[in-house]
Coordinates of C-alpha atoms in Angstrom, one line a residue:
X23 CA 62.8 31.3 103.3
X24 CA 66.2 31.9 101.0
X25 CA 65.9 31.3 97.5
X26 CA 69.8 34.1 97.2
X27 CA 68.3 36.7 94.4
X28 CA 67.7 38.9 96.3
X29 CA 70.6 38.5 99.4
X30 CA 71.1 42.5 100.8
X31 CA 71.1 42.3 104.4
X32 CA 69.9 39.3 104.5
X33 CA 70.2 38.2 108.6
X34 CA 69.0 33.9 107.9
X35 CA 72.6 32.8 107.2
X36 CA 75.3 33.4 109.0
X37 CA 78.8 31.9 106.9
X38 CA 79.7 30.1 103.7
X39 CA 83.3 29.5 103.3
X40 CA 83.7 29.1 99.2
X41 CA 80.9 29.3 98.5
X42 CA 79.1 31.8 96.0
X43 CA 76.2 33.0 94.4
X44 CA 75.5 32.6 91.1
X45 CA 72.8 32.7 88.4
X46 CA 72.7 29.6 85.9
X47 CA 73.9 26.6 87.8
X48 CA 72.9 23.1 86.1
X49 CA 69.6 24.3 84.4
X50 CA 68.9 26.6 87.5
X51 CA 68.4 30.3 85.8
X52 CA 68.1 31.4 89.1
X53 CA 70.4 32.7 92.0
X54 CA 71.9 30.0 93.9
X55 CA 74.3 29.6 96.3
X56 CA 76.8 27.2 94.5
X57 CA 80.6 25.5 95.3
X58 CA 83.0 24.9 92.4
X59 CA 85.1 21.8 92.0
X60 CA 88.0 21.8 94.9
X61 CA 89.3 21.6 98.7
X62 CA 88.5 23.0 101.5
X63 CA 86.1 22.7 104.4
X64 CA 82.8 23.6 102.1
X65 CA 79.6 24.5 104.7
X66 CA 76.5 27.4 104.6
X67 CA 75.1 27.7 108.3
X68 CA 72.1 29.4 108.4
X69 CA 71.4 32.1 111.9
X70 CA 70.2 30.9 114.9
X71 CA 66.1 30.8 114.4
X72 CA 63.3 28.4 116.4
X73 CA 61.7 25.5 116.1
X74 CA 58.7 24.0 117.2
X75 CA 56.2 21.3 116.2
X76 CA 54.6 21.9 112.6
X77 CA 57.4 22.7 110.9
X78 CA 59.2 21.3 107.7
X79 CA 62.8 22.4 106.3
X80 CA 62.6 22.4 102.9
X81 CA 65.5 22.5 100.3
X82 CA 67.3 22.2 96.2
X83 CA 70.5 20.9 96.2
X84 CA 72.3 19.6 93.5
X85 CA 76.2 17.7 93.7
X86 CA 77.9 17.2 90.6
X87 CA 75.4 18.6 88.3
X88 CA 75.2 15.1 86.0
X89 CA 79.4 15.5 85.4
X90 CA 80.5 12.0 84.8
X91 CA 81.4 10.8 88.7
X92 CA 82.9 7.6 89.7
X93 CA 81.0 6.6 92.5
X94 CA 83.6 4.6 93.6
X95 CA 86.3 7.8 94.4
X96 CA 86.3 8.8 97.4
X97 CA 84.5 12.2 97.2
X98 CA 83.4 13.5 100.8
X99 CA 79.2 14.1 100.8
X100 CA 77.9 16.8 101.9
X101 CA 76.6 16.6 105.5
X102 CA 73.2 18.5 106.7
X103 CA 73.5 19.2 110.3
X104 CA 71.6 21.1 112.8
X105 CA 72.9 22.3 116.5
X106 CA 71.0 24.3 119.4
X107 CA 73.6 26.0 121.3
X108 CA 75.1 28.6 120.1
X109 CA 78.4 28.3 122.9
X110 CA 78.8 24.4 121.0
X111 CA 80.8 23.4 117.8
X112 CA 79.1 20.0 118.1
X113 CA 76.6 19.0 115.0
X114 CA 74.5 16.2 114.4
X115 CA 73.4 14.5 112.0
X116 CA 69.6 15.8 110.9
X117 CA 68.5 12.8 110.0
X118 CA 69.9 9.1 110.9
X119 CA 70.5 6.2 108.7
X120 CA 67.5 4.1 109.1
X121 CA 66.8 0.0 109.2
X122 CA 65.3 -2.8 110.2
X123 CA 67.6 -3.4 112.8
X124 CA 67.8 0.0 113.7
X125 CA 64.7 -0.2 115.8
X126 CA 66.9 1.0 119.2
X127 CA 67.0 4.5 117.7
X128 CA 63.5 6.3 119.4
X129 CA 63.3 9.3 115.5
X130 CA 63.1 5.3 113.3
X131 CA 59.6 5.3 112.8
X132 CA 58.2 1.8 112.5
X133 CA 57.8 1.0 108.2
X134 CA 59.7 4.5 107.3
X135 CA 63.3 3.4 107.2
X136 CA 65.2 5.8 104.7
X137 CA 69.1 6.7 104.0
X138 CA 70.9 9.6 106.1
X139 CA 70.8 12.9 105.8
X140 CA 74.2 13.4 103.5
X141 CA 74.1 14.0 100.0
X142 CA 75.9 12.0 96.8
X143 CA 76.9 12.9 93.3
X144 CA 75.4 9.6 92.7
X145 CA 72.3 10.4 94.1
X146 CA 71.5 14.2 94.0
X147 CA 73.4 14.4 90.0
X148 CA 70.8 17.3 89.2
X149 CA 68.9 19.5 91.1
X150 CA 66.5 17.7 93.8
X151 CA 64.1 18.6 96.0
X152 CA 64.4 17.4 99.8
X153 CA 61.4 18.4 102.2
X154 CA 61.1 17.3 105.3
X155 CA 59.4 17.1 109.0
X156 CA 61.3 18.0 111.4
X157 CA 61.2 15.9 114.6
X158 CA 61.1 17.5 118.4
X159 CA 64.8 16.6 118.7
X160 CA 65.5 20.0 116.9
X161 CA 63.0 21.9 118.6
X162 CA 64.3 25.2 120.6
X163 CA 64.6 28.9 120.4
X164 CA 68.2 28.8 118.5
X165 CA 68.7 26.9 116.4
X166 CA 71.0 26.7 113.5
X167 CA 71.2 24.1 110.6
X168 CA 74.5 23.1 108.8
X169 CA 74.8 21.7 104.8
X170 CA 79.1 21.1 104.8
X171 CA 81.5 19.2 102.7
X172 CA 84.8 18.2 104.2
X173 CA 87.0 18.4 101.0
X174 CA 90.5 19.5 103.7
X175 CA 91.9 15.9 102.5
X176 CA 90.7 15.3 98.9
X177 CA 89.4 17.2 96.4
X178 CA 84.9 18.1 96.9
X179 CA 82.8 17.6 93.7
X180 CA 81.1 21.3 92.8
X181 CA 77.4 21.1 94.9
X182 CA 75.0 23.7 95.2
X183 CA 72.1 25.1 97.2
X184 CA 68.7 26.9 96.4
X185 CA 64.4 27.9 98.2
X186 CA 65.6 27.2 101.6
X187 CA 62.9 26.4 103.9
X188 CA 63.0 26.1 107.8
X189 CA 59.2 27.3 109.1
X190 CA 55.5 25.8 109.1
X191 CA 54.4 23.1 107.2
X192 CA 52.5 24.2 104.2
X193 CA 49.5 22.0 103.3
X194 CA 50.6 18.9 102.9
X195 CA 54.3 19.4 102.8
X196 CA 53.0 20.3 99.2
X197 CA 53.3 17.1 98.4
X198 CA 57.0 16.4 97.9
X199 CA 56.1 18.8 95.0
X200 CA 56.1 22.1 96.0
X201 CA 57.6 24.6 97.4
X202 CA 56.7 25.7 100.2
X203 CA 57.1 29.6 100.7
X204 CA 55.1 32.2 103.3
X205 CA 52.5 29.0 104.2
X206 CA 51.3 28.7 100.1
X207 CA 52.7 26.2 98.0
X208 CA 53.9 27.1 94.7
X209 CA 53.8 24.0 92.6
X210 CA 56.8 23.0 90.5
X211 CA 56.5 22.4 86.7
X212 CA 53.7 19.4 85.5
X213 CA 51.6 20.1 89.2
X214 CA 48.3 21.7 89.8
X215 CA 47.6 23.9 92.0
X216 CA 47.6 22.0 95.1
X217 CA 50.8 19.8 93.6
X218 CA 48.8 17.0 92.9
X219 CA 49.8 14.6 90.6
X220 CA 48.1 15.0 86.4
X221 CA 47.9 11.3 86.1
X222 CA 47.4 12.1 82.0
X223 CA 50.0 9.5 80.3
X224 CA 50.9 7.7 83.5
X225 CA 51.8 3.9 83.2
X226 CA 48.2 1.7 85.3
X227 CA 50.7 -1.2 84.9
X228 CA 53.5 -2.2 84.3
X229 CA 55.6 -6.0 82.6
X230 CA 59.5 -5.1 82.5
X231 CA 61.9 -8.0 81.5
X232 CA 64.8 -5.7 80.9
X233 CA 65.2 -7.5 77.9
X234 CA 65.6 -4.4 75.5
X235 CA 67.0 -0.5 77.4
X236 CA 66.4 0.4 79.7
X237 CA 63.1 2.9 79.3
X238 CA 62.2 5.9 80.6
X239 CA 58.8 5.7 80.6
X240 CA 59.0 3.2 83.1
X241 CA 62.3 4.6 85.5
X242 CA 62.8 7.3 86.9
X243 CA 66.4 6.3 87.9
X244 CA 68.7 3.6 88.0
X245 CA 71.7 3.5 90.3
X246 CA 74.1 1.1 90.9
X247 CA 73.3 -1.4 87.9
X248 CA 72.1 -2.1 85.6
X249 CA 70.8 -5.0 82.8
X250 CA 73.4 -7.6 83.1
X251 CA 74.0 -10.9 83.7
X252 CA 76.1 -10.5 87.1
X253 CA 73.8 -13.5 88.7
X254 CA 72.6 -15.4 86.0
X255 CA 69.4 -15.7 84.3
X256 CA 67.5 -16.0 87.5
X257 CA 65.5 -19.3 87.0
X258 CA 62.3 -21.3 86.8
X259 CA 60.3 -18.0 87.2
X260 CA 62.5 -15.7 84.7
X261 CA 64.6 -15.3 81.8
X262 CA 67.1 -13.9 80.1
X263 CA 69.1 -10.4 81.0
X264 CA 68.3 -8.6 84.7
X265 CA 68.7 -5.4 86.4
X266 CA 72.0 -6.5 87.6
X267 CA 73.4 -3.9 91.2
X268 CA 77.2 -4.0 91.4
X269 CA 77.6 -0.5 92.4
X270 CA 79.0 1.7 94.4
X271 CA 77.7 3.9 96.7
X272 CA 73.6 3.9 95.9
X273 CA 71.6 1.0 94.6
X274 CA 67.8 2.2 93.7
X275 CA 65.7 1.5 90.7
X276 CA 63.3 3.8 91.5
X277 CA 60.0 4.1 89.4
X278 CA 58.7 6.7 87.7
X279 CA 55.7 8.1 88.9
X280 CA 52.3 5.4 88.0
X281 CA 48.8 5.8 88.6
X282 CA 47.5 2.8 91.0
X283 CA 44.3 3.8 91.8
X284 CA 43.3 0.2 89.5
X285 CA 45.8 -1.9 90.6
X286 CA 45.9 -4.9 92.4
X287 CA 49.2 -6.6 93.6
X288 CA 53.1 -6.3 92.6
X289 CA 55.3 -9.4 91.5
X290 CA 59.1 -9.5 90.3
X291 CA 62.5 -12.4 91.1
X292 CA 65.1 -11.6 93.0
X293 CA 68.1 -13.1 94.4
X294 CA 70.4 -12.1 96.7
X295 CA 74.2 -13.0 96.0
X296 CA 74.4 -16.4 95.6
X297 CA 75.1 -20.5 97.4
X298 CA 77.8 -20.6 95.3
X299 CA 78.7 -17.2 96.5
X300 CA 80.9 -15.9 93.2
X301 CA 83.4 -13.7 92.6
X302 CA 79.6 -11.8 90.3
X303 CA 77.5 -12.6 93.1
X304 CA 78.0 -12.8 96.8
X305 CA 76.9 -11.5 99.6
X306 CA 77.6 -11.4 103.3
X307 CA 74.9 -12.8 105.8
X308 CA 76.5 -12.7 108.7
X309 CA 76.7 -9.2 108.8
X310 CA 76.5 -7.0 111.5
X311 CA 74.6 -4.1 109.3
X312 CA 71.1 -5.1 107.2
X313 CA 72.4 -5.9 103.2
X314 CA 68.1 -6.9 102.4
X315 CA 66.8 -5.3 99.9
X316 CA 63.8 -3.0 101.2
X317 CA 60.9 -2.3 98.9
X318 CA 58.7 1.4 98.9
X319 CA 56.3 3.2 97.8
X320 CA 55.7 6.8 97.9
X321 CA 53.4 9.4 97.7
X322 CA 54.7 12.2 97.8
X323 CA 58.0 11.9 95.3
X324 CA 59.9 11.0 97.7
X325 CA 59.7 13.0 101.0
X326 CA 58.4 10.2 102.4
X327 CA 59.3 6.3 101.2
X328 CA 56.8 3.1 103.2
X329 CA 58.2 0.1 104.0
X330 CA 55.8 -2.9 101.8
X331 CA 58.4 -5.7 102.2
X332 CA 61.6 -7.0 103.7
X333 CA 63.6 -9.2 101.8
X334 CA 66.6 -10.5 103.7
X335 CA 69.3 -12.2 101.5
X336 CA 69.3 -15.7 103.5
X337 CA 66.4 -16.2 101.9
X338 CA 67.4 -15.0 98.6
X339 CA 70.5 -17.2 97.7
X340 CA 68.2 -18.6 95.0
X341 CA 66.1 -17.3 93.1
X342 CA 62.3 -16.2 93.8
X343 CA 59.5 -14.9 93.1
X344 CA 58.5 -12.1 95.1
X345 CA 54.5 -10.8 94.9
X346 CA 52.5 -8.3 97.3
X347 CA 49.0 -7.0 97.0
X348 CA 49.3 -3.1 97.3
X349 CA 47.6 -1.6 100.1
X350 CA 45.4 0.9 99.9
X351 CA 47.6 3.9 100.6
X352 CA 49.6 2.8 97.4
X353 CA 46.2 2.5 95.2
X354 CA 46.5 6.3 94.6
X355 CA 47.9 8.5 91.6
X356 CA 51.7 9.6 91.5
X357 CA 52.9 6.4 93.3
X358 CA 56.7 5.5 93.0
X359 CA 58.5 2.6 93.8
X360 CA 61.5 1.2 95.0
X361 CA 64.2 -1.6 95.3
X362 CA 66.8 -0.2 98.0
X363 CA 69.5 -1.6 99.1
X364 CA 70.5 0.8 101.9
X365 CA 74.7 -1.2 103.1
X366 CA 77.0 -2.8 100.9
X367 CA 80.9 -3.4 100.7
X368 CA 80.8 -2.0 97.2
X369 CA 82.0 -3.2 93.8
X370 CA 81.9 -7.1 94.2
X371 CA 79.8 -7.2 97.0
X372 CA 76.3 -8.6 98.0
X373 CA 75.4 -7.6 94.4
X374 CA 72.0 -8.5 93.7
X375 CA 69.4 -8.9 90.9
X376 CA 65.9 -8.7 90.3
X377 CA 63.3 -9.2 86.6
X378 CA 59.6 -10.2 85.1
X379 CA 58.6 -6.4 87.6
X380 CA 55.3 -6.6 87.1
X381 CA 52.1 -4.0 88.0
X382 CA 49.2 -6.4 88.1
X383 CA 45.5 -3.8 87.3
X384 CA 42.7 -5.5 89.5
X385 CA 40.2 -6.3 87.3
X386 CA 37.2 -6.4 89.1
X387 CA 37.7 -2.4 90.4
X388 CA 37.5 -2.1 86.2
X389 CA 34.6 -3.9 85.4
X390 CA 32.8 -1.6 88.0
X391 CA 33.2 0.7 86.6
X392 CA 32.0 0.0 83.2
X393 CA 29.2 -0.6 85.3
X394 CA 29.1 2.4 86.3
X395 CA 29.3 4.3 83.2
X396 CA 27.2 1.7 81.6
X397 CA 24.8 3.1 84.0
X398 CA 24.9 6.8 83.7
X399 CA 24.5 6.2 80.6
X400 CA 21.3 4.0 80.5

């Protein structure tokens, strides 16, 4: 575990060009490894370590620190890589991009699609806890990990790291809501002793039409989009404003944590591009890489995302209503749902919009609960 609070004599890391240990970085009051904005090859490399079955990696990262950053600028991202040969300078991404058309990649599991281990200002503007199970491709007696920002040609944004842990998994990897240290979960503020979500105040249902502003009660983050009319009203299934995506970089709508233990379905209206292929609403349906929208859910604060449905552009050139039964493992406390477009060509390309998002409660479940309460009272 590398906390940077007592780094004297620490042999768990090798070098960190341009990095410095500082306090009070982006509202973090303890010490962090910090790189200010600027140029150069900036990195943090761990020492050699044993990595084997049952190990996890966890760290906190921030890129940009909520400063206004234009996602269309070519800021060099931070790449998380690994190396198993101390005599070689060949490094590989720890986690690749896994999409529906990447079935040939052995490490891409069906139904678990995710971005690569690459961190950008628009995706990680504030401190974010990253938790991942380590796969057998990194198992060895001399594995190293490296966070790298190659800003040799253009300025890089500031970034910082903290609470780096590589070792045996804590129980349930702390459910993505706690920091693993010496086999014990230290839960983040607002979570119980087992790092489980606290359902008090959580949404149990939702009906979002985007006619007003975007409400934080409903949404944890909306990136690369906002309320707009770029694809028009999604008639005849929805009317008025939509949540429209036309940004550079990450395009994602992520709900707040919800209590879906008595929910039944999710329903929404979606359009991807349009048949007229207008400037503000078009999509490359013949692109080799997947341009569709993935509907996913997570029960551990985004540590893992499981597929609920995929939406291919050729099927959504006109607005369509989509409705899905929630699977049993999504009917729990602390679920988040996201709409994610993994690949696009930037502003002016591959736009999409959603509207009339609803989480529909299971009224039979409520009736059964009331009957049980009545029997207990009687």
